[in-house]
GROMACS .gro file of C-alpha atoms in nm:
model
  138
    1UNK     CA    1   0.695  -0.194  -2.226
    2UNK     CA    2   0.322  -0.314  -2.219
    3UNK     CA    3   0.036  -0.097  -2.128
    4UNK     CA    4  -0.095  -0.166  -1.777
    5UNK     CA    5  -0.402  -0.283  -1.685
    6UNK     CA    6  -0.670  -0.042  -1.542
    7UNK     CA    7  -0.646  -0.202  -1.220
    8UNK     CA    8  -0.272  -0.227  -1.204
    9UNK     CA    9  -0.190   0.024  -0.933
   10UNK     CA   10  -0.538  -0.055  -0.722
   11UNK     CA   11  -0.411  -0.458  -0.694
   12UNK     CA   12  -0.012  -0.350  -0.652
   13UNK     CA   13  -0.147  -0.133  -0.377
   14UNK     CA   14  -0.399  -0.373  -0.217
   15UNK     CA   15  -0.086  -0.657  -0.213
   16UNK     CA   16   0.154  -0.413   0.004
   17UNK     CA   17  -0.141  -0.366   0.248
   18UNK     CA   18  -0.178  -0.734   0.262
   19UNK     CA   19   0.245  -0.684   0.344
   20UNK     CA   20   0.353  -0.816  -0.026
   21UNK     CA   21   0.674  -0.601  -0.111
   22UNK     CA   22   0.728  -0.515  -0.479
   23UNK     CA   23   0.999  -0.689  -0.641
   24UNK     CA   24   1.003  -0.629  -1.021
   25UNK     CA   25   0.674  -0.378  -1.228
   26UNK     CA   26   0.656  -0.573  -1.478
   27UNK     CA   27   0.846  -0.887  -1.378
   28UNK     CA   28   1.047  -0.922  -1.746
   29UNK     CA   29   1.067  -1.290  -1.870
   30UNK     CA   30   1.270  -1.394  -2.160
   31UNK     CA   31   1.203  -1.712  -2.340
   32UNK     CA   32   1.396  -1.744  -2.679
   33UNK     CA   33   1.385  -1.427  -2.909
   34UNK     CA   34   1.073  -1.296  -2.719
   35UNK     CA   35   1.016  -1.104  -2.420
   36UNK     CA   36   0.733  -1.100  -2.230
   37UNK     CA   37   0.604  -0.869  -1.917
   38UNK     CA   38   0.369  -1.017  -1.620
   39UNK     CA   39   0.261  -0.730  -1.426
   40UNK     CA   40   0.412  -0.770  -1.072
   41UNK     CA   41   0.669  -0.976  -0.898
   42UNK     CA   42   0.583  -0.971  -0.526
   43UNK     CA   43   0.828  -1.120  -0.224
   44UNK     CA   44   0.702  -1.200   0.117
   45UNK     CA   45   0.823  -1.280   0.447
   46UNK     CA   46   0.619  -1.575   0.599
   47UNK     CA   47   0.733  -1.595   0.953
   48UNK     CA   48   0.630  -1.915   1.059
   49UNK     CA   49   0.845  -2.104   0.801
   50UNK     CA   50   1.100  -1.804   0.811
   51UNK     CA   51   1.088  -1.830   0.392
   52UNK     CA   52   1.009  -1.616   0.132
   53UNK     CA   53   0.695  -1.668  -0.111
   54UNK     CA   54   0.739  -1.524  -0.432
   55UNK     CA   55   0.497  -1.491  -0.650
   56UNK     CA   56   0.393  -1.340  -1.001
   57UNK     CA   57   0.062  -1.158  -1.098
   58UNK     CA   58  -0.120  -1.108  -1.392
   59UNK     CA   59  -0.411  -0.865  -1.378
   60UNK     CA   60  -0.693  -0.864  -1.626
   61UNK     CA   61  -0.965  -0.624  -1.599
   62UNK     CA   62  -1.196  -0.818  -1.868
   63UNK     CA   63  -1.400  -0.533  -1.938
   64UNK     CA   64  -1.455  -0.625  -2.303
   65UNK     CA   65  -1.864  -0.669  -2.391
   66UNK     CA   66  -1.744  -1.060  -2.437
   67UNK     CA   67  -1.616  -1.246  -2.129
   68UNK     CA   68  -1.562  -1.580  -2.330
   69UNK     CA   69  -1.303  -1.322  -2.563
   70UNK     CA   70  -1.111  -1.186  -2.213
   71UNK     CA   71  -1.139  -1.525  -2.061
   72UNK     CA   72  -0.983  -1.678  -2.400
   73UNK     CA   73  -0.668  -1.392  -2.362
   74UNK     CA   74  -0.648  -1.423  -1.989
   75UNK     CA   75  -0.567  -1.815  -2.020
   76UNK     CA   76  -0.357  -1.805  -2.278
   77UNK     CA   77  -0.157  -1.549  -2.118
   78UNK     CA   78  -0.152  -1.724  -1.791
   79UNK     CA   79  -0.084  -2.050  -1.979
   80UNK     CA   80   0.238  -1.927  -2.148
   81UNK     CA   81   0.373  -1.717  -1.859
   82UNK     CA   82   0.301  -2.023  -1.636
   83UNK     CA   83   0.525  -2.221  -1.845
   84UNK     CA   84   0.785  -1.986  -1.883
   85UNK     CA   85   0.808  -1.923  -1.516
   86UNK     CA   86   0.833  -2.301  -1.492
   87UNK     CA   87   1.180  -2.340  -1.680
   88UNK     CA   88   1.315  -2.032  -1.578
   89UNK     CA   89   1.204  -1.901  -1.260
   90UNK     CA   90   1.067  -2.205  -1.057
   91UNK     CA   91   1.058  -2.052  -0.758
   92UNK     CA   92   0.771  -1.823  -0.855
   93UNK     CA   93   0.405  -1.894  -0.826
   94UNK     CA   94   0.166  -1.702  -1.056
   95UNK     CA   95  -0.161  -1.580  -1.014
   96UNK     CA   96  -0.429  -1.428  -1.220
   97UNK     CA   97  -0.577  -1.113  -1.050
   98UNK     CA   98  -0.912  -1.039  -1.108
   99UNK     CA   99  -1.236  -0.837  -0.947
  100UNK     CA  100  -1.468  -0.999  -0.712
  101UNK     CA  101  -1.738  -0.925  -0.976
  102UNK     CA  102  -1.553  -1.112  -1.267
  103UNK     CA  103  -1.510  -1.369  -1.006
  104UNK     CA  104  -1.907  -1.381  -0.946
  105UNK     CA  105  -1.947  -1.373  -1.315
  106UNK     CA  106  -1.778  -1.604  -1.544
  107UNK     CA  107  -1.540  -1.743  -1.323
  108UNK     CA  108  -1.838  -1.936  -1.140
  109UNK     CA  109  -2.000  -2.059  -1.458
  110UNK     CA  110  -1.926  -2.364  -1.544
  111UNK     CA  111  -1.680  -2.297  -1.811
  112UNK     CA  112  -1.495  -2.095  -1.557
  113UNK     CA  113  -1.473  -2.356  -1.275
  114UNK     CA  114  -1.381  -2.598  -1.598
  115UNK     CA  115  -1.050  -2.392  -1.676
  116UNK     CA  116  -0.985  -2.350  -1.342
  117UNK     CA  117  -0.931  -2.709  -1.238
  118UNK     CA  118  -0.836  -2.815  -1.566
  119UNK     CA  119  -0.491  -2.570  -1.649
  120UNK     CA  120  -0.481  -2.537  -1.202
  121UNK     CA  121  -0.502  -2.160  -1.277
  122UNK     CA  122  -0.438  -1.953  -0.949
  123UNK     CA  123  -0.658  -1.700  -0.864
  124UNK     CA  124  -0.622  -1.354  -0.653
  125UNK     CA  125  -0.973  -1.230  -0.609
  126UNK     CA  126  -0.981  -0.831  -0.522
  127UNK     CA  127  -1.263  -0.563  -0.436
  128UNK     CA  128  -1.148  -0.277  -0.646
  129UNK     CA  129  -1.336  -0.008  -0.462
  130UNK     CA  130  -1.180  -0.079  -0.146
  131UNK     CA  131  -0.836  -0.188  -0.302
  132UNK     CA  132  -0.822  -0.506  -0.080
  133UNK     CA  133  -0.768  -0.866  -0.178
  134UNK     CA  134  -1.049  -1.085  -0.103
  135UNK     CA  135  -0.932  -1.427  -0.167
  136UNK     CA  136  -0.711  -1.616  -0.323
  137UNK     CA  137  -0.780  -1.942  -0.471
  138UNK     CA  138  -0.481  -2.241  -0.536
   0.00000   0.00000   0.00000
């Protein structure tokens, strides 16, 4: 089982405020002779279409002193998760969670808005000290 991130239980927490209901911690995928672990499977109930959304979440903390080195793992974790969840479990949408400062930071450089529209990378945008998301970008 993977270590979990230092903001694991602030975003898990800050998605069943926003009414998010815990489905699988870590949501196990299986592609060939490897396993894999994104953090959280969520479900919700959204009443006006009577549906559930489901979605998957991948926190990163990048606290490393290089934010090109945790923006380098982050994508290539959310690039091979996003393709598993593709052929296996289509009916999920993943998300990368990360703090409103990271957002602020490298994800509004211009290499950050580059990935972003490039690999369509899904963003859920929290305030850690108030364990609340902020925004989520699609």
């Amino acid at each position: 089982m993977p270590a979990k991130d230092i903001y694991h239980d602030i975003v898990k927490n800050a998605l069943i405020k926003d009414g998010w209901t815990v489905t699988d911690d870590p949501l196990r995928l299986k592609w060939g002779l490897r396993e894999l672990f994104v953090d959280l499977g969520l479900t919700k109930l959204i009443s006006a279409q009577k549906a559930n959304q489901t979605i998957a979440v991948e926190i990163k903390s990048f606290t490393n002193p290089s934010p090109i080195a945790d923006l380098e793992q982050a994508l290539g974790q959310y690039l091979i998760y996003q393709a598993i969840l593709e052929e296996t479990k289509p009916e999920y949408f993943l998300y990368l969670a990360i703090r409103q400062v990271t957002y602020g930071a490298i994800f509004s450089e211009p290499i950050g808005n580059l990935l972003i529209q490039k690999y369509q990378i899904n963003l859920l945008i929290f305030d850690a000290k108030k364990a609340e998301i902020v925004r989520w970008i699609t």
